PDB file of C-alpha atoms and ligand atoms in Angstrom:
ATOM      1  CA  MET A 392      78.896  80.539 184.137  1.00 53.00           C
ATOM      2  CA  ASN A 393      81.694  83.046 183.809  1.00 56.00           C
ATOM      3  CA  LEU A 394      80.753  86.614 184.714  1.00 78.00           C
ATOM      4  CA  THR A 395      84.201  88.146 184.247  1.00 91.00           C
ATOM      5  CA  LYS A 396      83.940  91.321 182.189  1.00 96.00           C
ATOM      6  CA  VAL A 397      86.421  91.680 179.345  1.00 97.00           C
ATOM      7  CA  GLU A 398      87.003  95.234 178.123  1.00 96.00           C
ATOM      8  CA  ARG A 399      88.700  96.781 175.149  1.00 96.00           C
ATOM      9  CA  LEU A 400      91.595  98.828 176.527  1.00 96.00           C
ATOM     10  CA  LEU A 401      92.090 102.438 175.554  1.00 95.00           C
ATOM     11  CA  VAL A 402      95.506 103.873 174.889  1.00 93.00           C
ATOM     12  CA  ASN A 403      96.127 106.435 177.600  1.00 95.00           C
ATOM     13  CA  TYR A 404      98.768 107.078 180.245  1.00 95.00           C
ATOM     14  CA  LYS A 405      96.860 105.106 182.883  1.00 95.00           C
ATOM     15  CA  THR A 406      96.676 101.958 180.712  1.00 95.00           C
ATOM     16  CA  LEU A 407     100.368 102.255 179.828  1.00 95.00           C
ATOM     17  CA  GLU A 408     101.227 102.594 183.513  1.00 95.00           C
ATOM     18  CA  GLU A 409      99.214  99.436 184.268  1.00 96.00           C
ATOM     19  CA  PHE A 410     101.065  97.591 181.471  1.00 96.00           C
ATOM     20  CA  LYS A 411     104.352  98.029 183.370  1.00 95.00           C
ATOM     21  CA  LYS A 412     103.215  95.367 185.861  1.00 96.00           C
ATOM     22  CA  PHE A 413     103.156  92.731 183.120  1.00 96.00           C
ATOM     23  CA  LYS A 414     106.247  90.715 182.250  1.00 93.00           C
ATOM     24  CA  GLU A 415     105.748  91.012 178.541  1.00 91.00           C
ATOM     25  CA  TYR A 416     106.196  94.778 178.505  1.00 90.00           C
ATOM     26  CA  GLY A 417     108.188  95.620 175.434  1.00 90.00           C
ATOM     27  CA  LEU A 418     108.441  97.439 172.133  1.00 91.00           C
ATOM     28  CA  GLN A 419     104.729  97.482 171.432  1.00 91.00           C
ATOM     29  CA  GLU A 420     104.017  99.315 174.692  1.00 93.00           C
ATOM     30  CA  LEU A 421     106.965 101.677 174.290  1.00 93.00           C
ATOM     31  CA  SER A 422     105.909 102.681 170.820  1.00 92.00           C
ATOM     32  CA  MET A 423     102.348 103.293 172.062  1.00 92.00           C
ATOM     33  CA  LEU A 424     103.776 105.612 174.707  1.00 94.00           C
ATOM     34  CA  GLU A 425     105.882 107.458 172.145  1.00 94.00           C
ATOM     35  CA  ASP A 426     102.924 107.792 169.762  1.00 92.00           C
ATOM     36  CA  LEU A 427     100.851 109.205 172.602  1.00 92.00           C
ATOM     37  CA  GLN A 428     103.569 111.658 173.627  1.00 93.00           C
ATOM     38  CA  ALA A 429     104.073 112.793 170.042  1.00 92.00           C
ATOM     39  CA  ASN A 430     100.303 113.143 169.495  1.00 92.00           C
ATOM     40  CA  ILE A 431     100.468 110.562 166.708  1.00 91.00           C
ATOM     41  CA  ILE A 432      97.653 108.753 168.441  1.00 91.00           C
ATOM     42  CA  GLU A 433      94.998 110.444 170.511  1.00 91.00           C
ATOM     43  CA  ASN A 434      94.535 109.912 174.203  1.00 92.00           C
ATOM     44  CA  ASP A 435      91.836 107.254 174.744  1.00 90.00           C
ATOM     45  CA  SER A 436      92.061 105.778 171.248  1.00 89.00           C
ATOM     46  CA  ASP A 437      91.311 102.070 170.804  1.00 89.00           C
ATOM     47  CA  SER A 438      94.195  99.670 171.339  1.00 91.00           C
ATOM     48  CA  PRO A 439      94.589  96.064 170.184  1.00 93.00           C
ATOM     49  CA  PHE A 440      94.490  95.067 173.861  1.00 96.00           C
ATOM     50  CA  TYR A 441      91.624  93.624 175.881  1.00 97.00           C
ATOM     51  CA  GLY A 442      91.732  93.206 179.620  1.00 97.00           C
ATOM     52  CA  VAL A 443      90.051  92.380 182.894  1.00 98.00           C
ATOM     53  CA  TYR A 444      89.890  94.865 185.767  1.00 97.00           C
ATOM     54  CA  TYR A 445      89.662  93.964 189.422  1.00 96.00           C
ATOM     55  CA  GLY A 446      88.321  97.181 190.915  1.00 94.00           C
ATOM     56  CA  ASP A 447      90.337  99.771 188.990  1.00 93.00           C
ATOM     57  CA  LYS A 448      93.405  97.560 188.670  1.00 96.00           C
ATOM     58  CA  LEU A 449      94.190  95.833 185.387  1.00 97.00           C
ATOM     59  CA  VAL A 450      94.911  92.194 186.339  1.00 98.00           C
ATOM     60  CA  ALA A 451      94.833  90.341 183.008  1.00 98.00           C
ATOM     61  CA  ARG A 452      95.297  91.280 179.393  1.00 97.00           C
ATOM     62  CA  MET A 453      95.827  90.021 175.866  1.00 97.00           C
ATOM     63  CA  SER A 454      96.432  91.537 172.482  1.00 96.00           C
ATOM     64  CA  LEU A 455      94.243  90.518 169.537  1.00 97.00           C
ATOM     65  CA  TYR A 456      95.140  91.362 165.985  1.00 94.00           C
ATOM     66  CA  ARG A 457      93.041  90.487 162.950  1.00 96.00           C
ATOM     67  CA  VAL A 458      95.096  89.086 160.065  1.00 96.00           C
ATOM     68  CA  ASP A 459      93.676  89.406 156.552  1.00 96.00           C
ATOM     69  CA  LYS A 460      93.020  86.161 154.691  1.00 94.00           C
ATOM     70  CA  ARG A 461      95.473  87.161 151.961  1.00 95.00           C
ATOM     71  CA  PHE A 462      98.199  86.464 154.509  1.00 92.00           C
ATOM     72  CA  ASP A 463      96.655  83.298 155.932  1.00 90.00           C
ATOM     73  CA  GLN A 464      99.013  80.330 155.826  1.00 86.00           C
ATOM     74  CA  TYR A 465      97.222  78.226 158.388  1.00 87.00           C
ATOM     75  CA  PHE A 466      93.588  77.550 157.519  1.00 86.00           C
ATOM     76  CA  GLU A 467      91.487  75.873 154.832  1.00 84.00           C
ATOM     77  CA  PRO A 468      89.737  77.687 153.248  1.00 85.00           C
ATOM     78  CA  ALA A 469      92.019  80.708 153.680  1.00 89.00           C
ATOM     79  CA  GLN A 470      90.325  83.307 155.848  1.00 91.00           C
ATOM     80  CA  ASP A 471      90.760  86.181 158.250  1.00 95.00           C
ATOM     81  CA  TYR A 472      91.998  84.989 161.607  1.00 96.00           C
ATOM     82  CA  LEU A 473      92.962  86.415 164.971  1.00 97.00           C
ATOM     83  CA  GLU A 474      96.506  86.483 166.234  1.00 96.00           C
ATOM     84  CA  LEU A 475      96.385  86.332 170.033  1.00 97.00           C
ATOM     85  CA  TRP A 476      99.451  87.289 171.989  1.00 93.00           C
ATOM     86  CA  LYS A 477     100.600  88.752 175.286  1.00 94.00           C
ATOM     87  CA  LEU A 478      97.995  86.809 177.257  1.00 96.00           C
ATOM     88  CA  GLU A 479      99.061  87.283 180.833  1.00 96.00           C
ATOM     89  CA  VAL A 480      97.395  87.237 184.224  1.00 97.00           C
ATOM     90  CA  LEU A 481      99.189  88.941 187.134  1.00 97.00           C
ATOM     91  CA  PRO A 482     100.555  86.329 189.601  1.00 96.00           C
ATOM     92  CA  ASP A 483      98.160  87.070 192.481  1.00 97.00           C
ATOM     93  CA  TYR A 484      95.161  86.757 190.168  1.00 97.00           C
ATOM     94  CA  GLN A 485      95.995  83.536 188.327  1.00 97.00           C
ATOM     95  CA  LYS A 486      93.777  80.444 188.438  1.00 96.00           C
ATOM     96  CA  ARG A 487      90.612  82.474 188.948  1.00 96.00           C
ATOM     97  CA  GLY A 488      89.266  82.071 185.435  1.00 97.00           C
ATOM     98  CA  TYR A 489      90.553  85.375 184.010  1.00 97.00           C
ATOM     99  CA  GLY A 490      92.804  83.693 181.417  1.00 97.00           C
ATOM    100  CA  GLN A 491      89.938  81.528 180.287  1.00 97.00           C
ATOM    101  CA  ALA A 492      87.562  84.523 180.143  1.00 98.00           C
ATOM    102  CA  LEU A 493      89.947  86.346 177.794  1.00 98.00           C
ATOM    103  CA  VAL A 494      90.363  83.307 175.528  1.00 98.00           C
ATOM    104  CA  GLU A 495      86.586  82.781 175.421  1.00 97.00           C
ATOM    105  CA  PHE A 496      86.146  86.429 174.498  1.00 97.00           C
ATOM    106  CA  ALA A 497      88.600  85.948 171.603  1.00 98.00           C
ATOM    107  CA  LYS A 498      86.687  82.843 170.480  1.00 97.00           C
ATOM    108  CA  SER A 499      83.408  84.793 170.475  1.00 96.00           C
ATOM    109  CA  PHE A 500      84.449  86.561 167.240  1.00 95.00           C
ATOM    110  CA  GLY A 501      83.964  83.191 165.496  1.00 94.00           C
ATOM    111  CA  LEU A 502      87.295  83.414 163.674  1.00 95.00           C
ATOM    112  CA  PRO A 503      90.169  80.934 163.907  1.00 95.00           C
ATOM    113  CA  ILE A 504      92.820  81.954 166.430  1.00 96.00           C
ATOM    114  CA  LYS A 505      96.557  81.498 166.314  1.00 95.00           C
ATOM    115  CA  THR A 506      98.884  81.968 169.263  1.00 95.00           C
ATOM    116  CA  ASN A 507     102.484  81.292 170.201  1.00 90.00           C
ATOM    117  CA  PRO A 508     102.353  79.836 173.701  1.00 88.00           C
ATOM    118  CA  ARG A 509     104.781  80.828 176.406  1.00 82.00           C
ATOM    119  CA  VAL A 510     106.814  78.175 178.107  1.00 77.00           C
ATOM    120  CA  LYS A 511     104.982  76.076 180.676  1.00 82.00           C
ATOM    121  CA  SER A 512     101.523  77.208 179.575  1.00 89.00           C
ATOM    122  CA  ALA A 513     100.892  74.185 177.274  1.00 88.00           C
ATOM    123  CA  HIS A 514      98.399  72.597 179.631  1.00 92.00           C
ATOM    124  CA  PHE A 515      96.295  75.775 179.811  1.00 96.00           C
ATOM    125  CA  TRP A 516      96.100  76.026 176.011  1.00 96.00           C
ATOM    126  CA  GLU A 517      95.210  72.364 175.692  1.00 95.00           C
ATOM    127  CA  LYS A 518      92.328  72.961 178.108  1.00 96.00           C
ATOM    128  CA  MET A 519      91.216  75.892 175.970  1.00 97.00           C
ATOM    129  CA  GLY A 520      90.976  73.564 172.940  1.00 96.00           C
ATOM    130  CA  PHE A 521      94.070  74.787 171.078  1.00 95.00           C
ATOM    131  CA  VAL A 522      96.094  72.306 169.016  1.00 93.00           C
ATOM    132  CA  PRO A 523      99.543  72.456 167.384  1.00 89.00           C
ATOM    133  CA  VAL A 524      99.631  73.327 163.689  1.00 83.00           C
ATOM    134  CA  ASP A 525     101.663  71.381 161.229  1.00 69.00           C
ATOM    135  CA  TYR A 526     105.111  72.601 161.988  1.00 58.00           C
ATOM    136  CA  ASP A 527     106.968  74.473 159.253  1.00 59.00           C
ATOM    137  CA  MET A 528     110.271  75.808 160.550  1.00 50.00           C
ATOM    138  CA  GLU A 529     110.704  78.452 157.885  1.00 53.00           C
ATOM    139  CA  ARG A 530     107.200  79.819 158.108  1.00 58.00           C
ATOM    140  CA  ASP A 531     107.116  79.980 161.891  1.00 59.00           C
ATOM    141  CA  ARG A 532     110.744  80.952 162.521  1.00 63.00           C
ATOM    142  CA  GLY A 533     111.295  78.300 165.131  1.00 64.00           C
ATOM    143  CA  GLU A 534     108.055  78.963 166.997  1.00 74.00           C
ATOM    144  CA  ASN A 535     105.466  76.304 167.799  1.00 82.00           C
ATOM    145  CA  PRO A 536     102.144  77.966 167.104  1.00 90.00           C
ATOM    146  CA  LEU A 537      98.877  76.657 168.467  1.00 93.00           C
ATOM    147  CA  VAL A 538      95.532  77.208 166.809  1.00 93.00           C
ATOM    148  CA  TRP A 539      91.868  77.022 167.622  1.00 95.00           C
ATOM    149  CA  TYR A 540      89.391  76.203 164.874  1.00 92.00           C
ATOM    150  CA  PRO A 541      85.792  77.372 164.958  1.00 90.00           C
ATOM    151  CA  LYS A 542      83.268  74.926 163.516  1.00 83.00           C
ATOM    152  CA  GLY A 543      83.764  74.291 159.804  1.00 77.00           C
ATOM    153  CA  VAL A 544      87.396  75.394 159.611  1.00 77.00           C
ATOM    154  CA  THR A 545      90.232  72.923 159.233  1.00 77.00           C
ATOM    155  CA  ALA A 546      93.984  72.976 158.986  1.00 77.00           C
ATOM    156  CA  LYS A 547      95.613  73.689 155.651  1.00 74.00           C
ATOM    157  CA  GLU A 548      97.033  70.600 153.986  1.00 69.00           C
ATOM    158  CA  SER A 549     100.794  70.897 153.826  1.00 61.00           C
TER     159      SER A 549
HETATM  160  N1  LIG B1825      99.021  74.686 184.273  1.00 92.52           N
HETATM  161  C1  LIG B1825      97.971  73.851 184.266  1.00 92.52           C
HETATM  162  N2  LIG B1825      96.683  74.237 184.217  1.00 92.52           N
HETATM  163  C2  LIG B1825      96.457  75.534 184.208  1.00 92.52           C
HETATM  164  C3  LIG B1825      97.503  76.497 184.240  1.00 92.52           C
HETATM  165  C4  LIG B1825      98.830  76.012 184.276  1.00 92.52           C
HETATM  166  N3  LIG B1825      99.864  76.831 184.299  1.00 92.52           N
HETATM  167  N4  LIG B1825      96.954  77.719 184.244  1.00 92.52           N
HETATM  168  C5  LIG B1825      95.639  77.530 184.206  1.00 92.52           C
HETATM  169  N5  LIG B1825      95.324  76.224 184.170  1.00 92.52           N
HETATM  170  C6  LIG B1825      93.983  75.626 184.100  1.00 92.52           C
HETATM  171  C7  LIG B1825      93.145  75.968 185.296  1.00 92.52           C
HETATM  172  O1  LIG B1825      93.311  75.026 186.338  1.00 92.52           O
HETATM  173  C8  LIG B1825      91.744  75.946 184.712  1.00 92.52           C
HETATM  174  O2  LIG B1825      91.245  74.638 184.604  1.00 92.52           O
HETATM  175  P1  LIG B1825      89.902  74.172 185.380  1.00 92.52           P
HETATM  176  O3  LIG B1825      88.819  75.044 184.828  1.00 92.52           O
HETATM  177  O4  LIG B1825      89.765  72.754 185.015  1.00 92.52           O
HETATM  178  O5  LIG B1825      90.200  74.442 186.808  1.00 92.52           O
HETATM  179  C9  LIG B1825      91.938  76.465 183.296  1.00 92.52           C
HETATM  180  O6  LIG B1825      93.315  76.198 182.975  1.00 92.52           O
HETATM  181  C10 LIG B1825      91.641  77.941 183.185  1.00 92.52           C
HETATM  182  O7  LIG B1825      92.391  78.620 184.166  1.00 92.52           O
HETATM  183  P2  LIG B1825      92.359  80.179 184.445  1.00 92.52           P
HETATM  184  O8  LIG B1825      92.044  80.394 185.876  1.00 92.52           O
HETATM  185  O9  LIG B1825      91.495  80.862 183.453  1.00 92.52           O
HETATM  186  O10 LIG B1825      93.903  80.516 184.198  1.00 92.52           O
HETATM  187  P3  LIG B1825      94.660  81.891 184.482  1.00 92.52           P
HETATM  188  O11 LIG B1825      93.694  82.998 184.679  1.00 92.52           O
HETATM  189  O12 LIG B1825      95.661  81.670 185.566  1.00 92.52           O
HETATM  190  O13 LIG B1825      95.412  82.121 183.110  1.00 92.52           O
HETATM  191  C11 LIG B1825      97.684  81.870 182.233  1.00 92.52           C
HETATM  192  C12 LIG B1825      96.349  81.182 182.633  1.00 92.52           C
HETATM  193  C13 LIG B1825      98.688  80.803 181.820  1.00 92.52           C
HETATM  194  C14 LIG B1825      97.409  82.810 181.053  1.00 92.52           C
HETATM  195  C15 LIG B1825      98.155  82.703 183.434  1.00 92.52           C
HETATM  196  O14 LIG B1825      98.257  81.859 184.565  1.00 92.52           O
HETATM  197  C16 LIG B1825      99.487  83.406 183.241  1.00 92.52           C
HETATM  198  O15 LIG B1825      99.570  84.483 182.672  1.00 92.52           O
HETATM  199  N6  LIG B1825     100.547  82.837 183.778  1.00 92.52           N
HETATM  200  C17 LIG B1825     101.849  83.413 183.773  1.00 92.52           C
HETATM  201  C18 LIG B1825     102.704  82.968 182.694  1.00 92.52           C
HETATM  202  C19 LIG B1825     102.635  81.483 182.412  1.00 92.52           C
HETATM  203  O16 LIG B1825     102.527  81.076 181.289  1.00 92.52           O
HETATM  204  N7  LIG B1825     102.695  80.638 183.414  1.00 92.52           N
HETATM  205  C20 LIG B1825     102.616  79.228 183.219  1.00 92.52           C
HETATM  206  C21 LIG B1825     102.801  78.535 184.531  1.00 92.52           C
HETATM  207  S1  LIG B1825     104.505  78.682 185.082  1.00 92.52           S
END
C-alpha cells in the first residue's frame, strides 16, 4: 500500500522557490512568477502542479493539464484526457515510490493520460502501464508520446 500524500500545489513565492531545485524549471514557472508579481494571479491560487512533500520540502512534482475532447487526436471515442508533464523526483528522493504515487494519482481521475517521456525513463513508464501511441511525426512534432488507457478506452485507428 502506498501512503504517500499527493497535494495540489498553490502558486505562491514558496512553491516557486521550491521549483528552482527541479531540472525542468522553465518558461511555465517564470510566467507564473511574473503573473504573481504583476498581481495577474493571486497568491495561493491553484496551479496545474501536484507534488509530494517530505517534511516541508517539495521532493517530487508533476503538471497535469486537462485537454478538451474537441482537441483529442489520440483516443477512441474522442474524449477529455490528461496531459502529464514535468514529472520529476529530486535525485536524493528517487526510487522511493514518489514517482509512482504521482502517476497513480493522475490515473485516479479515470481519464486517459498522455505524456512525453524524458530520456532514459522508458522503463519507469513501461512499469506504470504506459504504451507508445501510433507515431505520427507531424502531429507530435518529433516527440514519442506514451499513453495510458483506462478501462474501455482504446487507441484511435490511424
Ligand atoms: N529505470 C528503471 N526503473 C525505474 C526507474 C529507472 N530510471 N525509475 C524508477 N523505476 C522503477 C522502480 O524500480 C519501481 O519499480 P518497483 O516497484 O518494481 O521497484 C518503479 O519504477 C516505481 O519507482 P519510483 O520509486 O516510484 O520512481 P521515482 O520516484 O524515482 O520516479 C522518475 C521515477 C523517473 C520520475 C524519477 O526517478 C526522476 O524524476 N528521475 C530523474 C529524471 C529521469 O528521467 N531519470 C531517468 C533515469 S537516468
